[in-house]
PDB file of C-alpha atoms in Angstrom:
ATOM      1  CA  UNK A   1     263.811 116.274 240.254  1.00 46.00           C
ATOM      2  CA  UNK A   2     261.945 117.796 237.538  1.00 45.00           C
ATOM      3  CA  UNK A   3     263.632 118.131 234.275  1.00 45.00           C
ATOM      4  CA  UNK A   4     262.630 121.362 232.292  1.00 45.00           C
ATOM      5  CA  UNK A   5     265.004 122.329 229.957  1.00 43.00           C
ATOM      6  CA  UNK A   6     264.210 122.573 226.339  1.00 50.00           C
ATOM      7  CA  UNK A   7     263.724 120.577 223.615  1.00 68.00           C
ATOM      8  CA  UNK A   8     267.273 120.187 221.590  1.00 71.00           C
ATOM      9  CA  UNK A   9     267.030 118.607 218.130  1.00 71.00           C
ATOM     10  CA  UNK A  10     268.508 114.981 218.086  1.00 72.00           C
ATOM     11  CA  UNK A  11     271.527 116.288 215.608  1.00 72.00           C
ATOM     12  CA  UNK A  12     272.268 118.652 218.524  1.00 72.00           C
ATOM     13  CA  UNK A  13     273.081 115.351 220.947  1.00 71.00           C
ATOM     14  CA  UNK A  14     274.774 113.801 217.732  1.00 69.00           C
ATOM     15  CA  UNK A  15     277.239 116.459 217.073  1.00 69.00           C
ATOM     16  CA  UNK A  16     277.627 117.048 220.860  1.00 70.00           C
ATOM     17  CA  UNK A  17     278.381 112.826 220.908  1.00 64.00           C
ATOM     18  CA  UNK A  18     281.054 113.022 218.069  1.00 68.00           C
ATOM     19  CA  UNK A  19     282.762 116.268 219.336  1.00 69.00           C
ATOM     20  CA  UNK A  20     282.841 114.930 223.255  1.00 66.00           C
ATOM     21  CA  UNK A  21     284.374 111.608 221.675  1.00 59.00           C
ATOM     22  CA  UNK A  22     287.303 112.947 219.420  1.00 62.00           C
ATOM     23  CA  UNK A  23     285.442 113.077 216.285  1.00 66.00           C
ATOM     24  CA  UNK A  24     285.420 116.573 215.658  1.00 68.00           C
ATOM     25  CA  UNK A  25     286.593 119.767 217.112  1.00 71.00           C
ATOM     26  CA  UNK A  26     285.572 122.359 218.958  1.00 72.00           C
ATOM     27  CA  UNK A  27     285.086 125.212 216.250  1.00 76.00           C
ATOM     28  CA  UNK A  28     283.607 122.530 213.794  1.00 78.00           C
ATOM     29  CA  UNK A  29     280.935 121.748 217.195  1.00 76.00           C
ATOM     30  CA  UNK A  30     280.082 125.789 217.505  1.00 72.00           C
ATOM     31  CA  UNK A  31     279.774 125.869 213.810  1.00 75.00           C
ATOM     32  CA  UNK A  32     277.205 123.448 213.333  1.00 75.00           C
ATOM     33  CA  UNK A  33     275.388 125.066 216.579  1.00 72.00           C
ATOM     34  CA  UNK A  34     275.362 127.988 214.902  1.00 76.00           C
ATOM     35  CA  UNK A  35     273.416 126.518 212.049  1.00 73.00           C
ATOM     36  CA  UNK A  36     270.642 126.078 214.175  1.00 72.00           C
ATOM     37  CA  UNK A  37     270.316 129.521 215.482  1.00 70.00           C
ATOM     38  CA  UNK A  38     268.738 130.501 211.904  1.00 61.00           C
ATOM     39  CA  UNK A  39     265.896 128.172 213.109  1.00 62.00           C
ATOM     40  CA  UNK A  40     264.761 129.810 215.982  1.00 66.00           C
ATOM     41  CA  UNK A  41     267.380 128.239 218.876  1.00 69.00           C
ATOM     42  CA  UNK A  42     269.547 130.724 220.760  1.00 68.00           C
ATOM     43  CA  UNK A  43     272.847 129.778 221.335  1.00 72.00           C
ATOM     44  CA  UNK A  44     273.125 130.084 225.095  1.00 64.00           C
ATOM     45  CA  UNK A  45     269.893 127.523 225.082  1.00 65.00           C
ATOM     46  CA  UNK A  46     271.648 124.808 223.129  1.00 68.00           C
ATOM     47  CA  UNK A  47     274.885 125.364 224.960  1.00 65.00           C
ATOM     48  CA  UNK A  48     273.041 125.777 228.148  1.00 61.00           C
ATOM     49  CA  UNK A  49     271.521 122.133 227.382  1.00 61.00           C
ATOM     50  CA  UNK A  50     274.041 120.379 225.720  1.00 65.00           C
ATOM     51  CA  UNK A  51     277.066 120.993 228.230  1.00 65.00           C
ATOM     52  CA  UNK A  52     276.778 119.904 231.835  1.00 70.00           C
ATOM     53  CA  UNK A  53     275.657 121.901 234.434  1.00 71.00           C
ATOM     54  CA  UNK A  54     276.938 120.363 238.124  1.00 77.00           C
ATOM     55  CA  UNK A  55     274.331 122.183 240.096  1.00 70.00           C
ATOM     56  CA  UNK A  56     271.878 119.744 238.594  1.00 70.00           C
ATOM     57  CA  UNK A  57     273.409 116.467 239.367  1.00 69.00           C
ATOM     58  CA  UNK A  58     273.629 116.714 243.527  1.00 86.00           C
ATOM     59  CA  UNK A  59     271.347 114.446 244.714  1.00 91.00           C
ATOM     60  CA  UNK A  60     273.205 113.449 247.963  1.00 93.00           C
ATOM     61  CA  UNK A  61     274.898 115.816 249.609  1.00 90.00           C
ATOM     62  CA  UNK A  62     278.780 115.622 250.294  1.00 90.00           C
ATOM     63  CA  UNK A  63     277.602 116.443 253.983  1.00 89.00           C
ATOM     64  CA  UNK A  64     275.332 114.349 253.846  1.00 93.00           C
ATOM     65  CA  UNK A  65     274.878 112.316 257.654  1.00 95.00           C
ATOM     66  CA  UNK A  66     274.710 109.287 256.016  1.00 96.00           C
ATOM     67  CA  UNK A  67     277.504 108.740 254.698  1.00 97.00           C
ATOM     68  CA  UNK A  68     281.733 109.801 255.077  1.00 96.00           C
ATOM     69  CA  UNK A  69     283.987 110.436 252.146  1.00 97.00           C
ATOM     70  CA  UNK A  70     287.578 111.111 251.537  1.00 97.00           C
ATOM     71  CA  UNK A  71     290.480 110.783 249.059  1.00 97.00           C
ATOM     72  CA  UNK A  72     292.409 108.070 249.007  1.00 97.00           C
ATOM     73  CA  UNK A  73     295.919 106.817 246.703  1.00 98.00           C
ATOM     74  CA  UNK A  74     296.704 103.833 245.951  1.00 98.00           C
ATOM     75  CA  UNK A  75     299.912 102.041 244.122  1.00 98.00           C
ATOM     76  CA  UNK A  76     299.646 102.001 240.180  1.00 98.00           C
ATOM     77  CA  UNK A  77     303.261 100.365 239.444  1.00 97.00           C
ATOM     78  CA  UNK A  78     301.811  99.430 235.973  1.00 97.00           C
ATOM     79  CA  UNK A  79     300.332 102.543 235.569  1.00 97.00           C
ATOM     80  CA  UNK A  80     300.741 105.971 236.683  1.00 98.00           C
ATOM     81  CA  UNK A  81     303.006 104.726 239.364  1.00 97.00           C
ATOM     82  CA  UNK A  82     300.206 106.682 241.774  1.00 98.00           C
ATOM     83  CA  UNK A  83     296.657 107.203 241.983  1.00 98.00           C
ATOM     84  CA  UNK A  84     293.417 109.089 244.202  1.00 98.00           C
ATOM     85  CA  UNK A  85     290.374 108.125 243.945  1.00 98.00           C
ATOM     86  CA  UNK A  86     287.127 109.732 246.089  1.00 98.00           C
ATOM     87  CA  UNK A  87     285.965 106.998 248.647  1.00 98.00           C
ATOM     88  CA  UNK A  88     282.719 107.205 250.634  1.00 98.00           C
ATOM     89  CA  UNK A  89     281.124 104.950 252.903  1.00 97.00           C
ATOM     90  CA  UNK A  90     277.664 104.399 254.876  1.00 97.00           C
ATOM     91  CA  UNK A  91     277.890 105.841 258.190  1.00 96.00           C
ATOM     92  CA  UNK A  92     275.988 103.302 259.694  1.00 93.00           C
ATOM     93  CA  UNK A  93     277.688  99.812 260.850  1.00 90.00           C
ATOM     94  CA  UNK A  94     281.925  99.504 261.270  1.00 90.00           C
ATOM     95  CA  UNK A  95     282.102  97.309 257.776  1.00 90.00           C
ATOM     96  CA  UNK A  96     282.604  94.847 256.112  1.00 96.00           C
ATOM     97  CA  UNK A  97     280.923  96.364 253.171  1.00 97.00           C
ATOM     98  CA  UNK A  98     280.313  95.243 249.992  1.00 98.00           C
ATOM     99  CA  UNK A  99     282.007  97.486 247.547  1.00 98.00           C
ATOM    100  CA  UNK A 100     281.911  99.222 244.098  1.00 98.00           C
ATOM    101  CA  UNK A 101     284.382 101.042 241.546  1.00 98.00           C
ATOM    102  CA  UNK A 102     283.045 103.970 239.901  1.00 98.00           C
ATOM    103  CA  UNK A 103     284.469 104.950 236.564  1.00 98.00           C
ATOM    104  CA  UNK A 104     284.223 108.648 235.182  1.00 98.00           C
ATOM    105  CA  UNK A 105     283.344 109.392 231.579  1.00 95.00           C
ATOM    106  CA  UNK A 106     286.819 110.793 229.336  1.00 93.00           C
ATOM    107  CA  UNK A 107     287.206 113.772 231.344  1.00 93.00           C
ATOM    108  CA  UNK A 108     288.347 112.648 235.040  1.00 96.00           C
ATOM    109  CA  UNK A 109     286.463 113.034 237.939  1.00 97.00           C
ATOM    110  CA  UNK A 110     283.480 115.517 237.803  1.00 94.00           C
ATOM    111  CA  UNK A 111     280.913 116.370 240.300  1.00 94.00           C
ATOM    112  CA  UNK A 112     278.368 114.517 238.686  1.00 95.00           C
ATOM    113  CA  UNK A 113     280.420 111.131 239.304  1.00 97.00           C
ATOM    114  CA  UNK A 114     281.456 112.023 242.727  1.00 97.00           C
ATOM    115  CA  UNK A 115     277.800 112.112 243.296  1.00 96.00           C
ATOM    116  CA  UNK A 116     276.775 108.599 241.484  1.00 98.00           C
ATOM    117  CA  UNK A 117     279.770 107.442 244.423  1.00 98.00           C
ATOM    118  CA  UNK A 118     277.570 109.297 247.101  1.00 98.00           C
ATOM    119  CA  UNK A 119     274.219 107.866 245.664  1.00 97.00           C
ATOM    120  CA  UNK A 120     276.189 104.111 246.341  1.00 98.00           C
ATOM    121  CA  UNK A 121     277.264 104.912 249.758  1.00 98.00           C
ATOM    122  CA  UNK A 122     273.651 106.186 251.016  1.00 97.00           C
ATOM    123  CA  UNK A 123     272.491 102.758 249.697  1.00 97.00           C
ATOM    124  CA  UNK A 124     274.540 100.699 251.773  1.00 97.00           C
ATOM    125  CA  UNK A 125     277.844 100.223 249.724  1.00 98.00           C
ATOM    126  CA  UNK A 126     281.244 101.600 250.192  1.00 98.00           C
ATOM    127  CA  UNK A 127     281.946 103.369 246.946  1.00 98.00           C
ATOM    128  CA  UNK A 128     285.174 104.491 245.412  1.00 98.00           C
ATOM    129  CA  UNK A 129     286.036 106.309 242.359  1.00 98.00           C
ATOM    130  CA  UNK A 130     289.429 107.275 241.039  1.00 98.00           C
ATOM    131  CA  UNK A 131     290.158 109.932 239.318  1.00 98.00           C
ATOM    132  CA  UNK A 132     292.252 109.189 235.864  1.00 98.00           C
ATOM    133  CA  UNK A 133     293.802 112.599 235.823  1.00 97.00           C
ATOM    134  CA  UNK A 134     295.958 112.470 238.976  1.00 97.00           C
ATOM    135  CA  UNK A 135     298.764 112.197 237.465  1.00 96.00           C
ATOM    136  CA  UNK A 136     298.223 115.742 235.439  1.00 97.00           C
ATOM    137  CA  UNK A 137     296.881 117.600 238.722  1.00 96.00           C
ATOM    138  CA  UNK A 138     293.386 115.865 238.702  1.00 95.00           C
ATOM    139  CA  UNK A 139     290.119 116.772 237.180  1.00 95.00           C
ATOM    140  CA  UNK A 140     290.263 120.657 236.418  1.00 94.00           C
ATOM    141  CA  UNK A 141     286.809 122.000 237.095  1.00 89.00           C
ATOM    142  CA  UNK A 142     286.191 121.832 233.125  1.00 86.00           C
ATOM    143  CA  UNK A 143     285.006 119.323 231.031  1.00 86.00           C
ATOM    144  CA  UNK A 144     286.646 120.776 228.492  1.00 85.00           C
ATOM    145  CA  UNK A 145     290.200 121.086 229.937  1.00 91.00           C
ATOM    146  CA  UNK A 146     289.471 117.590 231.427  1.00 92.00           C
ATOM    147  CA  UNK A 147     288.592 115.700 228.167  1.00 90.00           C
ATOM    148  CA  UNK A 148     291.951 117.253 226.618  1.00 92.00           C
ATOM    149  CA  UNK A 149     294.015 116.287 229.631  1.00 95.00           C
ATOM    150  CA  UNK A 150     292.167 112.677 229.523  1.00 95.00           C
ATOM    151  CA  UNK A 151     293.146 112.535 225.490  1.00 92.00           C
ATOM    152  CA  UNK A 152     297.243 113.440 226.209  1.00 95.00           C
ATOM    153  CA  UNK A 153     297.320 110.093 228.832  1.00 97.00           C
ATOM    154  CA  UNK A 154     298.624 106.859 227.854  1.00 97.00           C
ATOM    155  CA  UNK A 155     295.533 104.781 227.110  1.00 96.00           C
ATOM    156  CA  UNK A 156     297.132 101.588 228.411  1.00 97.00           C
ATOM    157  CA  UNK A 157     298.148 102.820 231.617  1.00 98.00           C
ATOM    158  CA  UNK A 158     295.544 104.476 232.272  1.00 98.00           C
ATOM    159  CA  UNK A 159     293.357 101.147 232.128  1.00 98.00           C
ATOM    160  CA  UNK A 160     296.389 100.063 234.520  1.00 98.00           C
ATOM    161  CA  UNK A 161     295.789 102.517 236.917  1.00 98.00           C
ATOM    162  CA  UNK A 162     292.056 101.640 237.033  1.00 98.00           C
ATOM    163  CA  UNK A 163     292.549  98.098 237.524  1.00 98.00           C
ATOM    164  CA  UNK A 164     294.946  99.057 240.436  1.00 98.00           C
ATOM    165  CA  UNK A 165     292.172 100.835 241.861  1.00 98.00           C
ATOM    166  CA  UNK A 166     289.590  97.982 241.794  1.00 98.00           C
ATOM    167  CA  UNK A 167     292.613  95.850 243.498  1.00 98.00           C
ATOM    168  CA  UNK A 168     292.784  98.609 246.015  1.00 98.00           C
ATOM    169  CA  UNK A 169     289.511  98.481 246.590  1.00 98.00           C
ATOM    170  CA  UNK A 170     288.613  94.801 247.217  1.00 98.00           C
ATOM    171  CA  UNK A 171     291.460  94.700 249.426  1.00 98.00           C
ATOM    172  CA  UNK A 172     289.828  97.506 251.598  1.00 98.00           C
ATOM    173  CA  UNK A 173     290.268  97.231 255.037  1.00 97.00           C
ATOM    174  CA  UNK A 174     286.266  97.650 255.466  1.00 97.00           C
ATOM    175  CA  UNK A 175     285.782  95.599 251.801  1.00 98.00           C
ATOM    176  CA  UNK A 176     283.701  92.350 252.231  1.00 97.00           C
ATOM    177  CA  UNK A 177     285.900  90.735 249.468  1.00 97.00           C
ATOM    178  CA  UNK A 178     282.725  91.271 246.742  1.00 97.00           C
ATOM    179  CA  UNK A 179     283.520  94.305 244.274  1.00 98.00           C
ATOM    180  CA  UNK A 180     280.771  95.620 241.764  1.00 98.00           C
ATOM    181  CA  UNK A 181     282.015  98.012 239.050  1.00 98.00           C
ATOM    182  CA  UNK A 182     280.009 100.681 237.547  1.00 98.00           C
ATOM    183  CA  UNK A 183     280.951 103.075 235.035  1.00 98.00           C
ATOM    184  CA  UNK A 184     279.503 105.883 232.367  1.00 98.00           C
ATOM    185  CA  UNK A 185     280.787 105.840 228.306  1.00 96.00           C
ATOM    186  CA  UNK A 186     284.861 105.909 229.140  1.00 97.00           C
ATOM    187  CA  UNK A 187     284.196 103.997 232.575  1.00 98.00           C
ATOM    188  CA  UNK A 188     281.563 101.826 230.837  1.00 98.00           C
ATOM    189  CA  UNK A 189     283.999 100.300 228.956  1.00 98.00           C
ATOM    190  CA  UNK A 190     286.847 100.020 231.281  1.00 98.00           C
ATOM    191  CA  UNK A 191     284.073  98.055 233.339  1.00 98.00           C
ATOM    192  CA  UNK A 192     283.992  95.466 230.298  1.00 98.00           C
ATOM    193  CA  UNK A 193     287.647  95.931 230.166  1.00 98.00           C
ATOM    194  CA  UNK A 194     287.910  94.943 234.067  1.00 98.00           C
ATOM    195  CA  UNK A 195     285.439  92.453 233.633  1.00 98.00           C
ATOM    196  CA  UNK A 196     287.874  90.671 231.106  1.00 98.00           C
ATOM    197  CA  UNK A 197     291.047  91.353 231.790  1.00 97.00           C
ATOM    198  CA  UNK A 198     290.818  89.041 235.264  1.00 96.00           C
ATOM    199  CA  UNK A 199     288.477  87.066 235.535  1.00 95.00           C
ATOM    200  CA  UNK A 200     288.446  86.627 239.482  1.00 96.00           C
ATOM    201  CA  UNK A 201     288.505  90.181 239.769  1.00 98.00           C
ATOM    202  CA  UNK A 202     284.895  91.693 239.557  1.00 98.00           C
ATOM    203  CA  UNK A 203     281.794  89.889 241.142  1.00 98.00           C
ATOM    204  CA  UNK A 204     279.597  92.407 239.243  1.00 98.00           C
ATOM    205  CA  UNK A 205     279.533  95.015 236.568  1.00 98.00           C
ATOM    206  CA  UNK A 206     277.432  97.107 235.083  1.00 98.00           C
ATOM    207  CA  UNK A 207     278.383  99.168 232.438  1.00 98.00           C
ATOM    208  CA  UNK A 208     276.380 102.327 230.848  1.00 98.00           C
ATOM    209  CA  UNK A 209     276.902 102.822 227.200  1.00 98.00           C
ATOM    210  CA  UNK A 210     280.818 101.531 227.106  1.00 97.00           C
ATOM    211  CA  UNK A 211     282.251  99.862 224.338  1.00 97.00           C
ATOM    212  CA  UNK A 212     283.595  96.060 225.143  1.00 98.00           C
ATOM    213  CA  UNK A 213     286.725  94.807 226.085  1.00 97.00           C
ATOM    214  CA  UNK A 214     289.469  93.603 223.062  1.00 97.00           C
ATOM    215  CA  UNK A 215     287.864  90.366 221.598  1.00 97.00           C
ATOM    216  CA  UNK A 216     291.318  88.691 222.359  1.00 96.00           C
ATOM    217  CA  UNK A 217     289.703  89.395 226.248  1.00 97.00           C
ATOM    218  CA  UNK A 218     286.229  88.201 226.075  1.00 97.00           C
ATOM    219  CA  UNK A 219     286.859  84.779 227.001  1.00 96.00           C
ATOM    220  CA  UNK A 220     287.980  85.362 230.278  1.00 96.00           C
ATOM    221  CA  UNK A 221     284.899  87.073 231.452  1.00 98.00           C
ATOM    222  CA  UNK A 222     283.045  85.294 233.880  1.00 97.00           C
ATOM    223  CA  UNK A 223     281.478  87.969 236.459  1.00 98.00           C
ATOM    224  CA  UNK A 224     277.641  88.701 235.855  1.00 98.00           C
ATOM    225  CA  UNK A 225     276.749  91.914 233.638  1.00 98.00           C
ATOM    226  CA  UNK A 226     273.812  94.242 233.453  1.00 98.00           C
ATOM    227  CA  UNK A 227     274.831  95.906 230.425  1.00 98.00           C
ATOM    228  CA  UNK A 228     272.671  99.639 230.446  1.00 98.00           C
ATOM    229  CA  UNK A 229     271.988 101.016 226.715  1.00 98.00           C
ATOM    230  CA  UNK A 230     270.427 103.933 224.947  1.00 97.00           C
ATOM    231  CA  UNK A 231     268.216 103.064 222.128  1.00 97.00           C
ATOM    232  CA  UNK A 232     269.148 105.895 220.471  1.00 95.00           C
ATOM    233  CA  UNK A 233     273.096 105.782 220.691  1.00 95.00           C
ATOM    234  CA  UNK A 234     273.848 104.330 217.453  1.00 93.00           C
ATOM    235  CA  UNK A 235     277.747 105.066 217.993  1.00 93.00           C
ATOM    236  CA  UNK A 236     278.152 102.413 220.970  1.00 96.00           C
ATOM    237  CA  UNK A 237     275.259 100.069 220.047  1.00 97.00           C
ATOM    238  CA  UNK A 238     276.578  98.742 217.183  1.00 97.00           C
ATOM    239  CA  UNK A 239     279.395  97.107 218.737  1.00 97.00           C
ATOM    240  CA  UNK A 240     277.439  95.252 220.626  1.00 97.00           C
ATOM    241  CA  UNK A 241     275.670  92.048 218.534  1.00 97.00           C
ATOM    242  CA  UNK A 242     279.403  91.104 218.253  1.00 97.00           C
ATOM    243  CA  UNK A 243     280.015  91.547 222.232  1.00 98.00           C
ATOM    244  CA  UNK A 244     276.436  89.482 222.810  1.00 97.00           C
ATOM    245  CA  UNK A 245     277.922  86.723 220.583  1.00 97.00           C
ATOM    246  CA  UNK A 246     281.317  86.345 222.581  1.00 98.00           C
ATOM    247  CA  UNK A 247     279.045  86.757 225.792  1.00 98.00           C
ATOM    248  CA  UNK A 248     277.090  83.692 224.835  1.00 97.00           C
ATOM    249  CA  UNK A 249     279.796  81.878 223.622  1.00 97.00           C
ATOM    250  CA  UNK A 250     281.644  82.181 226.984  1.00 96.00           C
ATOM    251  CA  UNK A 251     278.820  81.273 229.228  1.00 97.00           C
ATOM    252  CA  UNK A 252     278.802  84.991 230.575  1.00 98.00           C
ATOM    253  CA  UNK A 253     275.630  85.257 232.922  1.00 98.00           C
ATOM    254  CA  UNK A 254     274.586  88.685 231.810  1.00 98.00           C
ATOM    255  CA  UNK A 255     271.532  91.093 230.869  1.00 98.00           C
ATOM    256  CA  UNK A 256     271.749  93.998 228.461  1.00 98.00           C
ATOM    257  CA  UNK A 257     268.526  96.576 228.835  1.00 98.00           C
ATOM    258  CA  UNK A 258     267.624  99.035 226.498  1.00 98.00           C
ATOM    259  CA  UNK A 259     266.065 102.415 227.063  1.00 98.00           C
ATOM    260  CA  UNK A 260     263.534 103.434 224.955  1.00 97.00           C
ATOM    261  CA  UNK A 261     263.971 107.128 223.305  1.00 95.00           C
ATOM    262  CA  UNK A 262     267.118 107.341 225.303  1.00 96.00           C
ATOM    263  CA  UNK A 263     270.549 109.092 224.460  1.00 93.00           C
ATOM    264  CA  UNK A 264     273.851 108.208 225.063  1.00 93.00           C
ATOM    265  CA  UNK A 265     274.695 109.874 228.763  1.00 93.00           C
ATOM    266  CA  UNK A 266     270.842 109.179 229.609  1.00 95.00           C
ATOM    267  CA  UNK A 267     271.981 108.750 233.158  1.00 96.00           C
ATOM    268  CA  UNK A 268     274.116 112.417 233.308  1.00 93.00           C
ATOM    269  CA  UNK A 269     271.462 114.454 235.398  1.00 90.00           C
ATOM    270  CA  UNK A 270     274.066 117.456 234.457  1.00 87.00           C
ATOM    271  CA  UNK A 271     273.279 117.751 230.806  1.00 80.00           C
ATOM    272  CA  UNK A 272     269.723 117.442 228.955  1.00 76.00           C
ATOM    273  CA  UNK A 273     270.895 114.012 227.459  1.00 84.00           C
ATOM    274  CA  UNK A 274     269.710 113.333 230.945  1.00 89.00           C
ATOM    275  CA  UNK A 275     266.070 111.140 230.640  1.00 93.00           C
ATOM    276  CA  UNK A 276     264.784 111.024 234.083  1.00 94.00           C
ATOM    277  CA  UNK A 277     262.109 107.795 233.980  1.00 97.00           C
ATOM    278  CA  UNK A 278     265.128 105.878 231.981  1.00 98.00           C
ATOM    279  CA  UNK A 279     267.973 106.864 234.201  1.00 97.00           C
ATOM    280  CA  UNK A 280     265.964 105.868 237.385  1.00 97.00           C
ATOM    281  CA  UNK A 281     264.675 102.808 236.270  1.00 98.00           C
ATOM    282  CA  UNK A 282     268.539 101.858 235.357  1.00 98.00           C
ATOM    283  CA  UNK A 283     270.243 102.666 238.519  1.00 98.00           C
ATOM    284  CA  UNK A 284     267.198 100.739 240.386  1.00 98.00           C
ATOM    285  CA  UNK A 285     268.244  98.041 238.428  1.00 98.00           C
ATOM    286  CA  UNK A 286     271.722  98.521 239.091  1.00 98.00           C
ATOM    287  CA  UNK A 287     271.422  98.802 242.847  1.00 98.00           C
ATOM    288  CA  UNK A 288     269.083  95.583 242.739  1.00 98.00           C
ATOM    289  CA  UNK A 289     271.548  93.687 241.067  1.00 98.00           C
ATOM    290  CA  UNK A 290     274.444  94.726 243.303  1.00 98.00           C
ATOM    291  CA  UNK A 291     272.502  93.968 246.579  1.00 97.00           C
ATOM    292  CA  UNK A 292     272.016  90.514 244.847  1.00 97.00           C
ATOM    293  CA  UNK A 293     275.870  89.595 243.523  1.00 98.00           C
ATOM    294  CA  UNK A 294     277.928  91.604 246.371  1.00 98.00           C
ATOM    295  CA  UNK A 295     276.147  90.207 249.538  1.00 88.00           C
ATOM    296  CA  UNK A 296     277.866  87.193 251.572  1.00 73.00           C
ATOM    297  CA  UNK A 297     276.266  84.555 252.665  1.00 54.00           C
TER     298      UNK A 297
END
């Protein structure tokens, strides 16, 4: 896919960053677009850049031949009492199959991640990703919407309700008892989060640009982690010398990459955040190191 949209100035992505993180509202976000109109930027361009476009991040096809998906619940008693999540396996072969958790960003679950589950399933995994915002109707068809709806859930049980899923999951039916967790900002860091809050849970992770787990958590991690950075998302990469310390200290067997020139959402082929030769290279890397860690013997 070839990636022309314009040129955005750097503060663009760090407003865009702050606002899609809580940090500042809506009409403050507009304002400060506005500001760059007097230098020669229309608004529809930045806009058109800076918020997602879904049309631009199918790469398989939900009718694709290759693969079968459908929606699936699952039990959340410490949670949301209920979940869904989108589940899609390979076509070819009746199972087992080594399996992987997606986790959406902080506004439930968008086209863009239902396709990152396709992307698994056409490479040989059974892929499922739940959708946070069940319990409010589900993701709305706006990022927007979603992100607010995200915001007025109970933090804690929504971590619950993921953890629940990756249970669900390596329980599967058609699971080969080997889960891999991948997830994007939010979801990064609930893969840290899963990765420490049971340590017999995950067999790999690989979180994009998430914060790390509660230091009082750390210890317990033991499963493998290909941690996925932008070098020029300042917000999330300074909590990380701290995480590499406790990583080290526990004996974690893990790899942290970062992309040069890269943003934070480098992998989101919806938005122009989206870095084409980075995000690539990354998921290469992530479906290498899944093919290595969920495999049996």
């Amino acid at each position: 896919m070839t990636d022309n949209r314009p040129e955005i100035p750097q503060e663009a992505f760090d407003w865009y960053d702050d606002y899609a993180h809580g940090g500042m509202d809506r009409r403050t976000f507009m304002k400060k677009l506005t500001g760059l109109v007097a230098l020669g930027y229309s608004m529809s361009v930045l806009t058109g850049a800076l918020l997602p476009n879904y049309a631009l991040a199918e790469q398989v096809s939900f009718n694709d031949s290759d693969i079968y998906a459908t929606y699936e619940t699952f039990d959340s008693p410490d949670g949301h009492e209920k979940g869904r999540g989108y589940l899609v396996k390979p076509t070819a072969g009746n199972g087992p199959f080594p399996v992987v958790l997606v986790v959406h960003e902080n506004r439930g679950l968008n086209p863009y991640i239902k396709d990152v589950a396709r992307r698994l399933a056409k490479a040989g995994f059974m892929a499922f990703a739940p959708d946070a915002l069940f319990p409010v109707g589900g993701y709305p068809g706006n990022d927007d919407q979603g992100r607010e709806l995200q915001r007025g859930l109970d933090r804690q049980k929504i971590e619950q309700d993921f953890l629940a899923a990756a249970r669900f999951l390596k329980a599967h039916p058609l699971s080969n008892g080997k889960l891999g967790a991948v997830g994007f900002c939010f979801g990064g860091y609930i893969v840290n989060f899963l990765a420490a809050v049971d340590s017999a849970l995950l067999s790999a992770g690989v979180p994009f640009y998430g914060t790390p787990a509660a230091k009082s958590l750390r210890a317990n991690i033991t499963a493998p982690l290909m941690i996925q950075l932008g070098e020029l998302d300042e917000r999330v990469n300074k909590t990380y010398p701290e995480y590499e310390q406790d990583l080290k200290k526990a004996g974690v067997d893990y790899i942290i990459h970062r992309y040069d020139n890269a943003k934070h959402g480098f992998h989101n082929d919806s938005t122009a955040r989206y870095d084409q030769a980075n995000a690539e290279l990354a998921w290469q890397r992530t479906l290498d190191f899944f093919s290595q860690h969920l495999q049996t013997a």
